[in-house]
CSV table of C-alpha atoms and ligand atoms in Angstrom, one decimal:
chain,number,residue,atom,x,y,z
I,1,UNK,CA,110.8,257.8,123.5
I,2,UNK,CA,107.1,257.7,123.5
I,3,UNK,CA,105.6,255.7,120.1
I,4,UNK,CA,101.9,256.1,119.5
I,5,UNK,CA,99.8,255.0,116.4
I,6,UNK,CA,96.7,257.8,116.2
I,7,UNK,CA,94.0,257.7,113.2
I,8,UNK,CA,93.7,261.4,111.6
I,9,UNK,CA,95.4,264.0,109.6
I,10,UNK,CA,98.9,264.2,109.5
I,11,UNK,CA,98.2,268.0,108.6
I,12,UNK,CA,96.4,268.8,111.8
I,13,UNK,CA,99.2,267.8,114.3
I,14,UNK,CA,100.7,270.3,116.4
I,15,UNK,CA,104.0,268.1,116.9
I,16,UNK,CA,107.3,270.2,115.8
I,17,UNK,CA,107.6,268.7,112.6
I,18,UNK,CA,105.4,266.1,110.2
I,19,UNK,CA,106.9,263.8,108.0
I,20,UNK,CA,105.8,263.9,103.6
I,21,UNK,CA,105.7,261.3,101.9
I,22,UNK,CA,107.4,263.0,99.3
I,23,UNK,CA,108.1,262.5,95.6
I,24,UNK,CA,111.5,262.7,94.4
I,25,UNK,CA,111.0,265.8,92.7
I,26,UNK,CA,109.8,267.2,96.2
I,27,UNK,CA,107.4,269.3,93.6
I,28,UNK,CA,104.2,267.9,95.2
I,29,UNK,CA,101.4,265.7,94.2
I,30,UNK,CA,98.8,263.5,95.6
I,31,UNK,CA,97.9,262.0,99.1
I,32,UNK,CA,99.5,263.0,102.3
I,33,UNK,CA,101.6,265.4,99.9
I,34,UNK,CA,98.7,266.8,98.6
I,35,UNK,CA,96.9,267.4,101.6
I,36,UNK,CA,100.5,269.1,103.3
I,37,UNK,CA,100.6,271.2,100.2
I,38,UNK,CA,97.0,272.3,100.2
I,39,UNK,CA,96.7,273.2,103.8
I,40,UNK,CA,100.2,274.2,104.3
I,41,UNK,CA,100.3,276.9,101.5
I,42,UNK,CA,102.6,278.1,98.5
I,43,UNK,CA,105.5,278.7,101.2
I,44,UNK,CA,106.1,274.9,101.5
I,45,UNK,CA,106.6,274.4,97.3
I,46,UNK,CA,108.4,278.0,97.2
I,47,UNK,CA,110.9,276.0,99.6
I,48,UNK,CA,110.7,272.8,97.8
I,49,UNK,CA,111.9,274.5,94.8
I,50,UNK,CA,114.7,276.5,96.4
I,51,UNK,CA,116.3,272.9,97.1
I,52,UNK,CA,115.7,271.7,94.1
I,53,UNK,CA,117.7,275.0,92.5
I,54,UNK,CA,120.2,274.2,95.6
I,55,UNK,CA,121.5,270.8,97.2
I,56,UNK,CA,118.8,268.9,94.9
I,57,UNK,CA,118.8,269.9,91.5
I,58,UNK,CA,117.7,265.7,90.2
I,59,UNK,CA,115.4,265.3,93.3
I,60,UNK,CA,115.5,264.2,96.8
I,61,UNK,CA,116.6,260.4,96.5
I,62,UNK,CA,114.9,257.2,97.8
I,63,UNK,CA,115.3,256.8,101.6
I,64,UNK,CA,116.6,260.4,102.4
I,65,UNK,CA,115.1,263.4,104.5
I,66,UNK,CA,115.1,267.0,104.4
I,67,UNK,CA,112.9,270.0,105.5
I,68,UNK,CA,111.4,272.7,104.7
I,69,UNK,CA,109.2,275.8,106.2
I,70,UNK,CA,105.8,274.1,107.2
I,71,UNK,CA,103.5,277.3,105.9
I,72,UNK,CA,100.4,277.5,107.4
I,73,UNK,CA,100.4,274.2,109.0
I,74,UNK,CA,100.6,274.1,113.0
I,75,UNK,CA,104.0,272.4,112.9
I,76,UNK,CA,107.3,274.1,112.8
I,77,UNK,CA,108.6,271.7,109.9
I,78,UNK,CA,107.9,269.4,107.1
I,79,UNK,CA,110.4,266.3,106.9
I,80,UNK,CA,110.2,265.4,103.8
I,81,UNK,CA,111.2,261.7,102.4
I,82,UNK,CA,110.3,259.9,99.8
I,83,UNK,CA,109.6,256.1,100.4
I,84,UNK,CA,110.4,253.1,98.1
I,85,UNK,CA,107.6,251.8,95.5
I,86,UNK,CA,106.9,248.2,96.4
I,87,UNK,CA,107.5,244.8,94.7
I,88,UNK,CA,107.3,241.4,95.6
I,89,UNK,CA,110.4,240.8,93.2
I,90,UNK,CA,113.3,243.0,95.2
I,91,UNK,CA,113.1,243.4,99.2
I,92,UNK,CA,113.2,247.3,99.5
I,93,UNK,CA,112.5,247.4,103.4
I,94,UNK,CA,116.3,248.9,104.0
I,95,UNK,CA,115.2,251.9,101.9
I,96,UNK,CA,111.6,252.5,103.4
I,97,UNK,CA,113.4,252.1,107.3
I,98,UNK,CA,116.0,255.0,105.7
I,99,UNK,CA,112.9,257.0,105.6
I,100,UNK,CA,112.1,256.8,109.2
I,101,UNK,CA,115.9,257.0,110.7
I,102,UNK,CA,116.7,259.7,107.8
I,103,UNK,CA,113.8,261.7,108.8
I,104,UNK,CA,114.7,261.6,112.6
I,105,UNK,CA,118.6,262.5,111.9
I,106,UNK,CA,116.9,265.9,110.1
I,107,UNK,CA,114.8,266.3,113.1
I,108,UNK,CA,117.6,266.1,115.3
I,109,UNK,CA,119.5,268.7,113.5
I,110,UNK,CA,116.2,270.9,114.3
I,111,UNK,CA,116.1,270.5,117.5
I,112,UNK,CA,112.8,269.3,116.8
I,113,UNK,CA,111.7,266.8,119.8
I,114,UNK,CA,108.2,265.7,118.7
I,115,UNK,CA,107.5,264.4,115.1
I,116,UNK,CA,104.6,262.9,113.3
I,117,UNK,CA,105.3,260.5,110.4
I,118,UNK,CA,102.4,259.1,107.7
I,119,UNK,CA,102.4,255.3,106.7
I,120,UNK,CA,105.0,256.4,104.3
I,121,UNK,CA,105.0,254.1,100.9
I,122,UNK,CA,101.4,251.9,102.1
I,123,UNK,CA,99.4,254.4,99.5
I,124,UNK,CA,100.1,255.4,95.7
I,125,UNK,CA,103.5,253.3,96.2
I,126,UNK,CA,101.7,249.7,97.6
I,127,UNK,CA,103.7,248.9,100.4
I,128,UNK,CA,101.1,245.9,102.5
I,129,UNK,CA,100.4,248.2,105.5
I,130,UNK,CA,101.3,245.2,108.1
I,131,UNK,CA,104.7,244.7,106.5
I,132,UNK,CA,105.6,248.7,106.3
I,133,UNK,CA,104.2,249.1,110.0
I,134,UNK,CA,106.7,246.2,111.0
I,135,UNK,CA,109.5,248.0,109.3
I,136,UNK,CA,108.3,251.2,110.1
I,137,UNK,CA,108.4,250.8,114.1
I,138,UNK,CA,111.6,249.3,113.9
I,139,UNK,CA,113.5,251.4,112.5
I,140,UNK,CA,112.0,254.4,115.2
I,141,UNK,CA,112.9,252.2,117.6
I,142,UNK,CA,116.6,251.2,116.5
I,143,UNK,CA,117.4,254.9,115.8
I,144,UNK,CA,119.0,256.7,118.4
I,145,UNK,CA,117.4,260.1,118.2
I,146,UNK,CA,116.8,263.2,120.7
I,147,UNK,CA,113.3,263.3,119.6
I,148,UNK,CA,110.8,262.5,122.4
I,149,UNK,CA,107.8,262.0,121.0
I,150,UNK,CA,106.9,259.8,117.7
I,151,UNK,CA,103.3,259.9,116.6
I,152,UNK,CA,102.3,257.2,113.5
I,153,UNK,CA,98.9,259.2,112.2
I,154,UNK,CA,97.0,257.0,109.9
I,155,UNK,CA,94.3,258.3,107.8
I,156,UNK,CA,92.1,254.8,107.5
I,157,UNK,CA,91.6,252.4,111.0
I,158,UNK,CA,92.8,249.3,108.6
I,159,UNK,CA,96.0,251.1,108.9
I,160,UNK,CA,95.7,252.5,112.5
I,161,UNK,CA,95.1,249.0,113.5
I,162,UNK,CA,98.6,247.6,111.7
I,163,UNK,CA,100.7,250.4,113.5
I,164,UNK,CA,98.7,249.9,116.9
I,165,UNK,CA,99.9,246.1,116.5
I,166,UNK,CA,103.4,246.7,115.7
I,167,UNK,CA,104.2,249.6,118.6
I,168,UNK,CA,102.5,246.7,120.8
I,169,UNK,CA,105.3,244.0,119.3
I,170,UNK,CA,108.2,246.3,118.6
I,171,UNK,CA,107.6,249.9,120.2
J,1,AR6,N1,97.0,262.4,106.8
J,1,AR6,C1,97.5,261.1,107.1
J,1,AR6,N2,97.6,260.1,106.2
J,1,AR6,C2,97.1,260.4,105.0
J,1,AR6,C3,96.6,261.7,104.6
J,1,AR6,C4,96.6,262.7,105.6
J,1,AR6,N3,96.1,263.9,105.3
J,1,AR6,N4,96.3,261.6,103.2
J,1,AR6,C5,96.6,260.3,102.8
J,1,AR6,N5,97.1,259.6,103.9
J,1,AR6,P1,100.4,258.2,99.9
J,1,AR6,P2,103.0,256.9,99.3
J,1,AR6,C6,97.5,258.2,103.9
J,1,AR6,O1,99.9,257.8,98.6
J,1,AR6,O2,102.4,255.6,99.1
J,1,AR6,C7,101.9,261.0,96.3
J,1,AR6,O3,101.2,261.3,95.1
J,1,AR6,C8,97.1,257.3,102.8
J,1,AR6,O4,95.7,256.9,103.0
J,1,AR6,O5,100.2,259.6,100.3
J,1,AR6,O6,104.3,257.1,100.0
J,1,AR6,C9,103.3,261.5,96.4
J,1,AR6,O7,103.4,262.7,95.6
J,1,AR6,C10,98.1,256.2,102.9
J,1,AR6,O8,97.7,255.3,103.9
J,1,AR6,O9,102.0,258.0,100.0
J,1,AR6,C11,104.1,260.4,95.8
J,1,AR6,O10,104.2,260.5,94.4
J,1,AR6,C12,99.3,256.8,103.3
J,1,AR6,O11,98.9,258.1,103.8
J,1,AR6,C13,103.4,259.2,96.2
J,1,AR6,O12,102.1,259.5,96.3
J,1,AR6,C14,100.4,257.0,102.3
J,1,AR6,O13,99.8,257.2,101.0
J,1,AR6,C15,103.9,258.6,97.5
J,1,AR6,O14,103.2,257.5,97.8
């Protein structure tokens, strides 16, 4: 498996699928899952909101994966997952690394064999970037997975540089 850490936007990657950092309600909102909504079209929430009349009627749980149509976007598929809020008072690293491997099993099921993934939790939820790179990396690399090709694609070089860093110490 090839891990790379890229700065850009996770909605211009023509990789079979990109990982959202979802909300539970999988209904949208703001950040990477604005930005996949917005340039991915109504197809993507029409989807969304099958599940959530389907398998998901209270929302996609903490640490799981599952995919949708990805509209207008050049991928095949949006994983979506939805990352833990951070706190120094409870370690939550076991959920945010559920994130990663959860999102690879639904890739697998795909067939999908390249994937892009966001620095899932570092933004609205306040994961430290170094410590959710760390964590991040890991768990790619621990997951057995068909998928090929894993592409980090961070928005800011702060957190390009903390993903660079842990590919080079854990990758
Ligand atoms: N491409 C790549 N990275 C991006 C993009 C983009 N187009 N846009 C933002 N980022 P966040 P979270 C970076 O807040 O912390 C949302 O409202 C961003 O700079 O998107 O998991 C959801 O609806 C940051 O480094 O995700 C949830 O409610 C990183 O992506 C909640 O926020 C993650 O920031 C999820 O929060």
């Amino acid at each position: 498996m090839r891990i790379t850490a890229v700065q850009g936007d996770i909605t211009e990657q023509d990789l079979d699928a990109v990982v959202n950092a979802a909300k539970s309600t999988l209904l949208g909102g703001g950040g990477v899952d604005g930005a996949i909504h917005r340039r991915g079209g109504p197809e993507i929430l029409d989807a969304c909101k099958q599940l959530r009349a389907g398998d998901y009627p209270d929302g996609l749980p903490t640490g799981q994966a599952v995919a949708t149509t990805a509209g207008k976007l050049p991928a095949r598929w949006v994983i979506h997952t939805v990352g833990p809020t951070y706190t120094a008072s409870e370690d939550r690293s076991e959920l945010l690394a559920s994130c990663f491997s959860e999102s690879l099993k639904v890739a697998g099921t795909l067939g999908a064999r390249t994937i892009a993934f966001p620095a899932i939790s570092t933004g609205s939820y306040c994961y430290p970037v170094e410590e959710a790179a760390r964590i991040a990396v890991r768990a790619v690399h621990d997951t057995p997975t068909e998928v090929d090709v894993v592409r980090f694609v961070l928005f800011d070089g702060h957190s390009r540089d903390a993903f660079a860093d842990a590919v080079r110490h854990y990758g």
